[in-house]
PDB file of C-alpha atoms in Angstrom:
ATOM      1  CA  MET A   1     100.622 112.456  90.222  1.00 93.00           C
ATOM      2  CA  THR A   2      97.767 111.791  92.610  1.00 97.00           C
ATOM      3  CA  LYS A   3      95.906 113.718  95.274  1.00 98.00           C
ATOM      4  CA  ALA A   4      96.895 113.107  98.888  1.00 98.00           C
ATOM      5  CA  ARG A   5      94.332 111.534 101.205  1.00 98.00           C
ATOM      6  CA  ARG A   6      93.825 110.924 104.939  1.00 98.00           C
ATOM      7  CA  LEU A   7      93.965 107.502 106.582  1.00 98.00           C
ATOM      8  CA  THR A   8      90.927 106.360 108.536  1.00 97.00           C
ATOM      9  CA  GLU A   9      91.268 104.577 111.880  1.00 95.00           C
ATOM     10  CA  ALA A  10      90.843 101.316 109.982  1.00 97.00           C
ATOM     11  CA  GLY A  11      93.638 102.487 107.701  1.00 97.00           C
ATOM     12  CA  ILE A  12      95.885 103.128 110.692  1.00 95.00           C
ATOM     13  CA  HIS A  13      95.310  99.579 111.962  1.00 96.00           C
ATOM     14  CA  TYR A  14      96.056  98.204 108.488  1.00 97.00           C
ATOM     15  CA  ALA A  15      99.215 100.315 108.281  1.00 97.00           C
ATOM     16  CA  VAL A  16     100.400  99.135 111.708  1.00 94.00           C
ATOM     17  CA  LYS A  17      99.962  95.508 110.591  1.00 95.00           C
ATOM     18  CA  PHE A  18     101.853  96.200 107.349  1.00 96.00           C
ATOM     19  CA  LEU A  19     104.773  97.856 109.178  1.00 95.00           C
ATOM     20  CA  ASP A  20     104.920  95.054 111.747  1.00 93.00           C
ATOM     21  CA  ASP A  21     105.170  92.520 108.921  1.00 93.00           C
ATOM     22  CA  VAL A  22     107.901  94.532 107.201  1.00 93.00           C
ATOM     23  CA  ARG A  23     109.946  94.625 110.400  1.00 91.00           C
ATOM     24  CA  ASN A  24     109.383  91.108 111.639  1.00 90.00           C
ATOM     25  CA  LYS A  25     108.802  88.834 108.645  1.00 89.00           C
ATOM     26  CA  PRO A  26     111.779  88.262 106.341  1.00 86.00           C
ATOM     27  CA  GLY A  27     110.686  88.489 102.746  1.00 86.00           C
ATOM     28  CA  ALA A  28     107.510  90.448 103.504  1.00 90.00           C
ATOM     29  CA  PRO A  29     106.622  92.705 100.555  1.00 89.00           C
ATOM     30  CA  LEU A  30     107.714  96.324 100.869  1.00 92.00           C
ATOM     31  CA  GLN A  31     105.150  97.628  98.416  1.00 94.00           C
ATOM     32  CA  VAL A  32     102.355  99.378 100.314  1.00 97.00           C
ATOM     33  CA  PRO A  33      99.008  97.862  99.227  1.00 97.00           C
ATOM     34  CA  GLU A  34      97.038 100.081  96.857  1.00 97.00           C
ATOM     35  CA  ASN A  35      93.819  99.461  98.760  1.00 98.00           C
ATOM     36  CA  LEU A  36      95.397 100.826 101.953  1.00 98.00           C
ATOM     37  CA  LEU A  37      96.156 104.070 100.148  1.00 98.00           C
ATOM     38  CA  PHE A  38      93.019 104.477  98.045  1.00 98.00           C
ATOM     39  CA  ASP A  39      90.177 102.242  99.256  1.00 98.00           C
ATOM     40  CA  ALA A  40      87.389 104.233 100.983  1.00 98.00           C
ATOM     41  CA  THR A  41      87.548 101.897 103.982  1.00 98.00           C
ATOM     42  CA  PHE A  42      91.129 102.840 104.731  1.00 98.00           C
ATOM     43  CA  SER A  43      91.516 106.391 103.421  1.00 98.00           C
ATOM     44  CA  ARG A  44      89.346 109.353 102.514  1.00 98.00           C
ATOM     45  CA  PRO A  45      89.725 112.352 100.197  1.00 98.00           C
ATOM     46  CA  MET A  46      90.536 115.711 101.738  1.00 97.00           C
ATOM     47  CA  PRO A  47      89.801 119.321 100.774  1.00 95.00           C
ATOM     48  CA  ASN A  48      92.630 121.235  99.075  1.00 95.00           C
ATOM     49  CA  ALA A  49      94.602 118.018  98.787  1.00 98.00           C
ATOM     50  CA  PRO A  50      98.152 118.536  97.503  1.00 98.00           C
ATOM     51  CA  ARG A  51      99.170 116.551  94.449  1.00 98.00           C
ATOM     52  CA  VAL A  52     101.929 114.081  95.290  1.00 98.00           C
ATOM     53  CA  GLU A  53     104.311 111.872  93.373  1.00 98.00           C
ATOM     54  CA  HIS A  54     107.043 109.396  94.220  1.00 98.00           C
ATOM     55  CA  THR A  55     110.609 110.630  94.602  1.00 97.00           C
ATOM     56  CA  GLN A  56     113.481 109.265  96.657  1.00 98.00           C
ATOM     57  CA  PHE A  57     114.298 110.884 100.032  1.00 98.00           C
ATOM     58  CA  VAL A  58     117.761 110.442 101.544  1.00 98.00           C
ATOM     59  CA  THR A  59     118.010 113.569 103.691  1.00 98.00           C
ATOM     60  CA  ARG A  60     115.436 115.729 105.442  1.00 97.00           C
ATOM     61  CA  ARG A  61     116.274 118.411 102.926  1.00 98.00           C
ATOM     62  CA  ASP A  62     115.137 116.117 100.119  1.00 98.00           C
ATOM     63  CA  ALA A  63     111.775 115.702 101.825  1.00 98.00           C
ATOM     64  CA  ALA A  64     111.511 119.342 102.896  1.00 98.00           C
ATOM     65  CA  GLU A  65     112.110 120.663  99.387  1.00 98.00           C
ATOM     66  CA  TYR A  66     109.625 118.194  97.940  1.00 98.00           C
ATOM     67  CA  LEU A  67     106.963 119.135 100.512  1.00 98.00           C
ATOM     68  CA  ALA A  68     107.539 122.857  99.908  1.00 97.00           C
ATOM     69  CA  TRP A  69     107.009 122.234  96.183  1.00 97.00           C
ATOM     70  CA  LEU A  70     103.589 120.588  96.601  1.00 98.00           C
ATOM     71  CA  TYR A  71     100.470 122.360  95.360  1.00 97.00           C
ATOM     72  CA  PRO A  72      98.146 123.252  96.939  1.00 97.00           C
ATOM     73  CA  VAL A  73     100.639 124.062  99.673  1.00 97.00           C
ATOM     74  CA  VAL A  74     100.710 122.102 102.927  1.00 97.00           C
ATOM     75  CA  GLY A  75      99.599 124.786 105.386  1.00 95.00           C
ATOM     76  CA  GLU A  76      99.672 125.305 109.136  1.00 93.00           C
ATOM     77  CA  ASP A  77      96.292 123.585 109.452  1.00 94.00           C
ATOM     78  CA  ARG A  78      98.079 120.288 108.725  1.00 95.00           C
ATOM     79  CA  ILE A  79     100.563 120.494 111.625  1.00 93.00           C
ATOM     80  CA  ASP A  80      98.690 117.990 113.801  1.00 91.00           C
ATOM     81  CA  ASP A  81      96.652 116.279 111.095  1.00 95.00           C
ATOM     82  CA  TRP A  82      97.595 112.711 112.015  1.00 95.00           C
ATOM     83  CA  ALA A  83      95.441 111.222 109.247  1.00 97.00           C
ATOM     84  CA  PHE A  84      97.145 113.287 106.520  1.00 98.00           C
ATOM     85  CA  TRP A  85     100.725 112.664 107.715  1.00 97.00           C
ATOM     86  CA  SER A  86      99.971 108.959 108.167  1.00 97.00           C
ATOM     87  CA  TRP A  87      98.759 108.678 104.586  1.00 98.00           C
ATOM     88  CA  MET A  88     101.811 110.614 103.387  1.00 98.00           C
ATOM     89  CA  GLY A  89     104.103 108.351 105.399  1.00 98.00           C
ATOM     90  CA  MET A  90     102.611 105.237 103.841  1.00 98.00           C
ATOM     91  CA  TYR A  91     102.466 106.662 100.311  1.00 98.00           C
ATOM     92  CA  HIS A  92     106.158 107.611 100.539  1.00 98.00           C
ATOM     93  CA  PHE A  93     107.289 104.561 102.515  1.00 98.00           C
ATOM     94  CA  ARG A  94     109.291 103.140  99.603  1.00 97.00           C
ATOM     95  CA  ASP A  95     110.727 106.583  98.899  1.00 98.00           C
ATOM     96  CA  VAL A  96     112.445 106.448 102.306  1.00 97.00           C
ATOM     97  CA  ILE A  97     112.953 102.688 102.728  1.00 96.00           C
ATOM     98  CA  PHE A  98     114.240 102.079  99.228  1.00 94.00           C
ATOM     99  CA  ASN A  99     116.968  99.453  99.709  1.00 93.00           C
ATOM    100  CA  ARG A 100     117.975  96.582 102.000  1.00 90.00           C
ATOM    101  CA  GLU A 101     120.326  98.690 104.103  1.00 93.00           C
ATOM    102  CA  ARG A 102     117.585 101.195 104.929  1.00 94.00           C
ATOM    103  CA  LEU A 103     115.113  98.411 105.578  1.00 93.00           C
ATOM    104  CA  ALA A 104     117.577  96.857 108.042  1.00 91.00           C
ATOM    105  CA  ARG A 105     117.954 100.202 109.807  1.00 91.00           C
ATOM    106  CA  PHE A 106     114.183 100.608 110.021  1.00 91.00           C
ATOM    107  CA  ALA A 107     113.707  97.129 111.452  1.00 87.00           C
ATOM    108  CA  THR A 108     116.626  97.366 113.889  1.00 82.00           C
ATOM    109  CA  SER A 109     115.690 100.795 115.208  1.00 71.00           C
ATOM    110  CA  ALA A 110     112.346  99.409 116.371  1.00 55.00           C
ATOM    111  CA  SER A 111     113.949  96.616 118.371  1.00 47.00           C
ATOM    112  CA  GLY A 112     112.899  96.792 122.005  1.00 45.00           C
ATOM    113  CA  LYS A 113     110.950 100.021 121.514  1.00 48.00           C
ATOM    114  CA  GLY A 114     107.433  98.699 121.094  1.00 46.00           C
ATOM    115  CA  GLN A 115     105.468 100.852 118.679  1.00 50.00           C
ATOM    116  CA  THR A 116     107.874 103.805 118.678  1.00 62.00           C
ATOM    117  CA  GLU A 117     109.411 103.293 115.258  1.00 76.00           C
ATOM    118  CA  GLN A 118     106.098 103.066 113.458  1.00 88.00           C
ATOM    119  CA  GLU A 119     105.562 106.714 114.418  1.00 90.00           C
ATOM    120  CA  THR A 120     108.263 107.671 111.936  1.00 94.00           C
ATOM    121  CA  ILE A 121     105.763 106.577 109.263  1.00 96.00           C
ATOM    122  CA  ILE A 122     102.272 106.848 110.778  1.00 95.00           C
ATOM    123  CA  LEU A 123     100.768 108.883 113.597  1.00 92.00           C
ATOM    124  CA  GLU A 124      98.041 107.919 116.013  1.00 83.00           C
ATOM    125  CA  PRO A 125      95.767 110.423 117.783  1.00 79.00           C
ATOM    126  CA  GLY A 126      96.934 111.384 121.251  1.00 72.00           C
ATOM    127  CA  LYS A 127     100.474 110.023 120.959  1.00 70.00           C
ATOM    128  CA  ARG A 128     103.387 112.297 121.986  1.00 68.00           C
ATOM    129  CA  SER A 129     105.946 111.225 119.409  1.00 75.00           C
ATOM    130  CA  TYR A 130     104.743 113.217 116.398  1.00 84.00           C
ATOM    131  CA  TYR A 131     108.204 114.812 116.241  1.00 89.00           C
ATOM    132  CA  ARG A 132     109.647 111.490 115.043  1.00 91.00           C
ATOM    133  CA  HIS A 133     107.676 111.381 111.782  1.00 95.00           C
ATOM    134  CA  TYR A 134     110.101 111.475 108.850  1.00 97.00           C
ATOM    135  CA  LEU A 135     108.110 113.799 106.598  1.00 98.00           C
ATOM    136  CA  ARG A 136     106.385 115.965 109.186  1.00 96.00           C
ATOM    137  CA  SER A 137     109.654 116.756 110.985  1.00 95.00           C
ATOM    138  CA  ALA A 138     111.364 117.731 107.714  1.00 97.00           C
ATOM    139  CA  TRP A 139     108.423 119.948 106.766  1.00 97.00           C
ATOM    140  CA  LEU A 140     108.316 121.619 110.202  1.00 95.00           C
ATOM    141  CA  ILE A 141     112.056 122.353 110.365  1.00 96.00           C
ATOM    142  CA  ASN A 142     112.153 123.807 106.878  1.00 97.00           C
ATOM    143  CA  ARG A 143     108.939 125.801 107.282  1.00 96.00           C
ATOM    144  CA  ARG A 144     109.915 127.302 110.642  1.00 96.00           C
ATOM    145  CA  TYR A 145     113.693 127.733 110.351  1.00 95.00           C
ATOM    146  CA  GLY A 146     114.989 126.926 106.876  1.00 96.00           C
ATOM    147  CA  GLU A 147     118.744 127.400 106.565  1.00 94.00           C
ATOM    148  CA  GLN A 148     119.073 128.350 110.229  1.00 93.00           C
ATOM    149  CA  CYS A 149     118.758 124.609 110.827  1.00 94.00           C
ATOM    150  CA  ALA A 150     120.723 123.461 107.800  1.00 94.00           C
ATOM    151  CA  ILE A 151     122.526 120.837 109.914  1.00 94.00           C
ATOM    152  CA  LEU A 152     119.182 119.164 110.684  1.00 95.00           C
ATOM    153  CA  LEU A 153     117.965 119.372 107.092  1.00 96.00           C
ATOM    154  CA  ASP A 154     121.161 117.827 105.722  1.00 96.00           C
ATOM    155  CA  GLN A 155     121.030 114.780 108.002  1.00 95.00           C
ATOM    156  CA  ASP A 156     119.697 111.443 106.824  1.00 97.00           C
ATOM    157  CA  ILE A 157     115.911 111.525 107.058  1.00 97.00           C
ATOM    158  CA  MET A 158     116.032 108.299 109.087  1.00 95.00           C
ATOM    159  CA  ALA A 159     118.400 109.764 111.684  1.00 92.00           C
ATOM    160  CA  LEU A 160     117.192 111.468 114.851  1.00 89.00           C
ATOM    161  CA  PRO A 161     120.345 112.654 116.650  1.00 88.00           C
ATOM    162  CA  LEU A 162     120.256 114.466 119.961  1.00 91.00           C
ATOM    163  CA  ILE A 163     119.953 118.046 118.678  1.00 93.00           C
ATOM    164  CA  ALA A 164     117.047 117.113 116.412  1.00 91.00           C
ATOM    165  CA  ARG A 165     115.325 115.148 119.169  1.00 91.00           C
ATOM    166  CA  LEU A 166     115.629 117.849 121.825  1.00 92.00           C
ATOM    167  CA  THR A 167     114.488 120.692 119.587  1.00 91.00           C
ATOM    168  CA  LEU A 168     111.610 118.840 117.925  1.00 91.00           C
ATOM    169  CA  ASN A 169     110.335 117.165 121.078  1.00 90.00           C
ATOM    170  CA  SER A 170     109.859 120.457 122.978  1.00 90.00           C
ATOM    171  CA  ILE A 171     106.925 122.332 121.465  1.00 90.00           C
ATOM    172  CA  ARG A 172     107.733 125.462 123.466  1.00 91.00           C
ATOM    173  CA  ALA A 173     111.355 125.434 122.357  1.00 94.00           C
ATOM    174  CA  PHE A 174     110.526 124.711 118.730  1.00 95.00           C
ATOM    175  CA  ASN A 175     107.889 127.465 118.516  1.00 94.00           C
ATOM    176  CA  SER A 176     109.937 130.012 120.463  1.00 95.00           C
ATOM    177  CA  VAL A 177     111.523 133.082 118.917  1.00 96.00           C
ATOM    178  CA  GLY A 178     115.148 132.272 119.656  1.00 97.00           C
ATOM    179  CA  VAL A 179     115.718 128.958 121.445  1.00 97.00           C
ATOM    180  CA  VAL A 180     116.305 126.702 118.441  1.00 97.00           C
ATOM    181  CA  PRO A 181     118.672 129.192 116.749  1.00 96.00           C
ATOM    182  CA  LEU A 182     120.407 129.449 120.151  1.00 97.00           C
ATOM    183  CA  VAL A 183     120.974 125.684 120.163  1.00 97.00           C
ATOM    184  CA  MET A 184     122.432 125.951 116.659  1.00 96.00           C
ATOM    185  CA  GLU A 185     124.637 128.892 117.704  1.00 95.00           C
ATOM    186  CA  LEU A 186     126.040 127.160 120.766  1.00 96.00           C
ATOM    187  CA  TYR A 187     126.373 123.530 119.731  1.00 96.00           C
ATOM    188  CA  THR A 188     127.025 123.538 115.989  1.00 94.00           C
ATOM    189  CA  SER A 189     129.813 124.980 113.885  1.00 88.00           C
ATOM    190  CA  GLU A 190     129.976 125.146 110.092  1.00 79.00           C
ATOM    191  CA  LYS A 191     127.025 122.779 109.784  1.00 77.00           C
ATOM    192  CA  THR A 192     128.557 120.152 112.070  1.00 86.00           C
ATOM    193  CA  GLN A 193     127.738 119.234 115.638  1.00 88.00           C
ATOM    194  CA  LYS A 194     130.375 120.267 118.188  1.00 92.00           C
ATOM    195  CA  THR A 195     132.051 117.491 120.143  1.00 92.00           C
ATOM    196  CA  GLY A 196     131.338 117.023 123.840  1.00 93.00           C
ATOM    197  CA  LEU A 197     128.016 118.848 123.792  1.00 95.00           C
ATOM    198  CA  THR A 198     126.486 116.413 126.311  1.00 95.00           C
ATOM    199  CA  SER A 199     129.106 116.738 129.065  1.00 94.00           C
ATOM    200  CA  GLY A 200     130.727 119.371 131.220  1.00 94.00           C
ATOM    201  CA  GLY A 201     129.581 122.876 132.037  1.00 93.00           C
ATOM    202  CA  GLY A 202     126.978 124.419 129.792  1.00 96.00           C
ATOM    203  CA  ASN A 203     126.168 121.152 128.019  1.00 97.00           C
ATOM    204  CA  ILE A 204     123.021 120.904 125.923  1.00 97.00           C
ATOM    205  CA  TYR A 205     120.988 119.234 128.677  1.00 96.00           C
ATOM    206  CA  ARG A 206     121.942 122.027 131.069  1.00 97.00           C
ATOM    207  CA  LEU A 207     120.783 124.593 128.537  1.00 97.00           C
ATOM    208  CA  PHE A 208     117.193 123.404 128.640  1.00 96.00           C
ATOM    209  CA  HIS A 209     117.300 123.163 132.432  1.00 96.00           C
ATOM    210  CA  VAL A 210     118.722 126.683 132.789  1.00 97.00           C
ATOM    211  CA  LEU A 211     116.189 128.128 130.345  1.00 96.00           C
ATOM    212  CA  ASP A 212     113.382 126.746 132.514  1.00 95.00           C
ATOM    213  CA  GLN A 213     114.989 128.451 135.531  1.00 96.00           C
ATOM    214  CA  LEU A 214     115.455 131.749 133.698  1.00 97.00           C
ATOM    215  CA  GLU A 215     111.805 131.710 132.677  1.00 96.00           C
ATOM    216  CA  CYS A 216     110.975 132.736 136.254  1.00 96.00           C
ATOM    217  CA  THR A 217     112.577 136.110 135.483  1.00 96.00           C
ATOM    218  CA  TYR A 218     112.592 136.485 131.697  1.00 97.00           C
ATOM    219  CA  ASP A 219     110.256 135.850 128.781  1.00 97.00           C
ATOM    220  CA  VAL A 220     112.659 133.148 127.633  1.00 97.00           C
ATOM    221  CA  TYR A 221     110.536 131.746 124.832  1.00 96.00           C
ATOM    222  CA  GLY A 222     109.780 135.182 123.429  1.00 97.00           C
ATOM    223  CA  MET A 223     113.361 136.468 123.403  1.00 97.00           C
ATOM    224  CA  SER A 224     115.743 136.674 120.461  1.00 97.00           C
ATOM    225  CA  THR A 225     118.806 134.480 120.250  1.00 96.00           C
ATOM    226  CA  GLU A 226     121.065 137.476 120.907  1.00 96.00           C
ATOM    227  CA  ALA A 227     119.132 138.384 124.050  1.00 97.00           C
ATOM    228  CA  LEU A 228     119.222 134.799 125.305  1.00 97.00           C
ATOM    229  CA  ILE A 229     122.992 134.553 124.874  1.00 96.00           C
ATOM    230  CA  LYS A 230     123.430 137.645 127.054  1.00 95.00           C
ATOM    231  CA  ILE A 231     121.515 136.183 130.013  1.00 97.00           C
ATOM    232  CA  LEU A 232     123.131 132.737 130.000  1.00 97.00           C
ATOM    233  CA  PRO A 233     125.394 132.107 133.010  1.00 96.00           C
ATOM    234  CA  PRO A 234     129.200 131.900 132.552  1.00 96.00           C
ATOM    235  CA  GLU A 235     129.202 128.094 132.291  1.00 96.00           C
ATOM    236  CA  PHE A 236     127.991 128.517 128.692  1.00 97.00           C
ATOM    237  CA  ASP A 237     130.850 130.819 127.677  1.00 96.00           C
ATOM    238  CA  ARG A 238     132.930 127.945 126.302  1.00 94.00           C
ATOM    239  CA  TRP A 239     130.216 127.196 123.760  1.00 95.00           C
ATOM    240  CA  LYS A 240     129.650 130.731 122.543  1.00 92.00           C
ATOM    241  CA  PRO A 241     131.162 131.769 119.186  1.00 82.00           C
ATOM    242  CA  GLN A 242     134.216 134.013 119.442  1.00 71.00           C
ATOM    243  CA  SER A 243     132.314 136.806 117.711  1.00 62.00           C
ATOM    244  CA  VAL A 244     129.859 136.843 120.599  1.00 65.00           C
ATOM    245  CA  MET A 245     132.583 136.747 123.270  1.00 56.00           C
ATOM    246  CA  ALA A 246     134.602 139.591 121.716  1.00 52.00           C
TER     247      ALA A 246
END
């Protein structure tokens, strides 16, 4: 085991170069350089640093359970600590990208997206895509919702399907009392995503639009899931569980 650290700005630049090589140069080594992780030029110690160790992550749940196990605990003060999550992303890079198939997915998913995919591993100050980070997103979902979002925890850590993207990308929705559980209630069933959730009346895009409209009258982001279901217009009835409609 070793103590976690925080990447410096020089470390971020080094990490970006490493990830670019991994994606674009066949045969580039996948082993993250030790000096990137531990040299004082590229990373620095941190107070109350959790002790980390290598373990393979396939799903978000794998990562979430590992992160919950760390000691000292990763607290709320680390939510936007780009330097910490960047170091963690690089330290655990091989724990996520551990075979050729996953490497191919990592390289392909960056195609035509500029620097977007690197944000699944490292974060840069001021960027808006923190929600994409493999480890941070798993930690956030588990810490805030746990088994209420089991469908998101049980997905491949490299996947970012629509429900995960919409809930993680909206800070107001994610930090609300009932919106994320509402999304789970309407658009998932028995830990699977319902079909057709992007089309027709009451689709998932409409939900976020309607919630913004309802905010003019209600404290939407402070309401419980049960209260939100009651104020949704009839177009959402087809998505509501039978127990709610009875």
